[in-house]
Amino acid sequence: MTDSGYNRAQLLNLLRNMLLIRKAEQRLSRLFREGALPGALHLYIGQEASGVGACTALAEHDWITSTHRGHGHYLAKGGDLNAMFAEIYGKREGICRGMGGSMHVADFSRGILGANGIVGGGFAIATGAAFGAKLRDDGRVALCFFGDGAANQGTFMESMNVASAWQLPMIFLCENNGLSEFTVSSTVTGGKLVDRAKAFMPTVVVDGNDVLAVQAAVSQAAELARSGGGPSYVETVTYRIHGHLEAEDAFLAGGVYRTAEEITNWTSAERDPISRYEAWLRAQGMADDDIAPVHEEIDRRIEAAVLFAENGQDVDIYLAHTLMYADREA
Ligand SMILES: Cc1ncc(C[n+]2csc(CCOP(=O)(O)OP(=O)(O)O)c2C)c(N)n1
């Protein structure tokens, strides 16, 4: 990790944001196993440096589109924790009134155009947001998070083509975790993903578990986009530690697509994005007195979010029908 020029408070804030994602999802994982949560749960654990590095390089009004693995992006962009928990619990107090669930957390007021159950579904949405920003000349940038699996969807090429031809203020942020559901991506992917983007725009591949490296790469891409320089492609090489989804064992029925050694390797203190960042903070002179209170604060916020969600009202299923039509009152 390199010197970012950040002050102590900013450096601790990066830790705070990564811990918020990690601890929130660890709690959600437990709740899922206890049967407290309806719907599927795709966890971002292990990829926190990618979402936090990218979102802290953006301005509050910039746009992001997310994926089915969207909790980390939503929280990193400033989405409300309580409203996310209530959404995942299927409660009316949820960010989408409990009707979207885990795969659709969104908050347009914070530039979060939504998680998305359609793999590759964010490409065209982010391209449209960037086109709108260019037409309005409002200085906004649109960043599209997507996985290496999504890069095999046709809309990736179509969106890069339009973004490049029209020089849109856009960042294609590929979170390359090497896996696509229960498939090792290299077995279904021709060539290198970055080479696809090179035909259209500047590219960079960074260590996606190094929050400061991601932050620096996305800052540069955002600066280029804001100054009229068009789109960029940033690839963050990372790893998802949990299964594709929390009920993975039931889907696999004894099948295996990765080894225990691979997981152990990526969860080692040297590679895990949070432990290695904490070690780096300590090397910069931070002490337990700086770091421990951040853990405690996040633990308190998460327990408050669980209570908030548990005390919420069950989703109003009749409202879904009303909301289906644009000309009806919500
Ligand atoms: C259009 C579409 N095709 C297939 C699926 C099923 N599916 C869900 S996640 C996934 C793999 C996505 O891999 P990647 O984009 O690398 O994201 P990751 O899960 O690694 O974060 C697939 C094929 C889907 N949801 N949508």
Short mmCIF file of C-alpha atoms and ligand atoms in Angstrom, two decimals, residues 68-69 117-119 147-150 153 177 179-181 244, ligand 1:
data_model
loop_
_atom_site.label_atom_id
_atom_site.label_comp_id
_atom_site.label_asym_id
_atom_site.label_seq_id
_atom_site.Cartn_x
_atom_site.Cartn_y
_atom_site.Cartn_z
CA HIS A 68 -26.67 -9.28 -7.37
CA ARG A 69 -23.83 -8.98 -4.79
CA GLY A 117 -30.56 -9.76 -10.25
CA ILE A 118 -29.86 -9.69 -14.00
CA VAL A 119 -26.18 -10.41 -14.54
CA GLY A 147 -18.28 -9.22 -12.15
CA ASP A 148 -15.96 -11.12 -14.47
CA GLY A 149 -18.91 -13.40 -15.30
CA ALA A 150 -20.98 -10.42 -16.42
CA GLN A 153 -22.68 -10.72 -21.57
CA ASN A 177 -13.07 -12.59 -8.32
CA LEU A 179 -15.63 -17.10 -10.15
CA SER A 180 -18.95 -17.03 -11.89
CA GLU A 181 -21.57 -18.75 -9.76
CA HIS A 244 -21.96 -17.76 -4.46
C1 LIG B 1 -28.86 -12.75 -17.26
C2 LIG B 1 -28.49 -13.73 -16.16
N1 LIG B 1 -27.91 -14.89 -16.48
C3 LIG B 1 -27.58 -15.78 -15.51
C4 LIG B 1 -27.88 -15.49 -14.19
C5 LIG B 1 -27.49 -16.48 -13.10
N2 LIG B 1 -26.31 -16.00 -12.39
C6 LIG B 1 -26.43 -15.33 -11.22
S1 LIG B 1 -24.97 -14.80 -10.65
C7 LIG B 1 -24.14 -15.48 -11.93
C8 LIG B 1 -22.63 -15.37 -12.02
C9 LIG B 1 -22.16 -13.97 -12.00
O1 LIG B 1 -20.77 -13.94 -11.95
P1 LIG B 1 -20.01 -12.58 -11.83
O2 LIG B 1 -20.59 -11.60 -12.77
O3 LIG B 1 -18.56 -12.86 -11.96
O4 LIG B 1 -20.36 -12.05 -10.36
P2 LIG B 1 -19.98 -12.69 -8.96
O5 LIG B 1 -21.10 -13.63 -8.60
O6 LIG B 1 -18.68 -13.38 -9.08
O7 LIG B 1 -19.93 -11.54 -8.02
C10 LIG B 1 -25.00 -16.09 -12.81
C11 LIG B 1 -24.59 -16.77 -14.05
C12 LIG B 1 -28.53 -14.28 -13.91
N3 LIG B 1 -28.85 -13.92 -12.66
N4 LIG B 1 -28.80 -13.38 -14.90
#
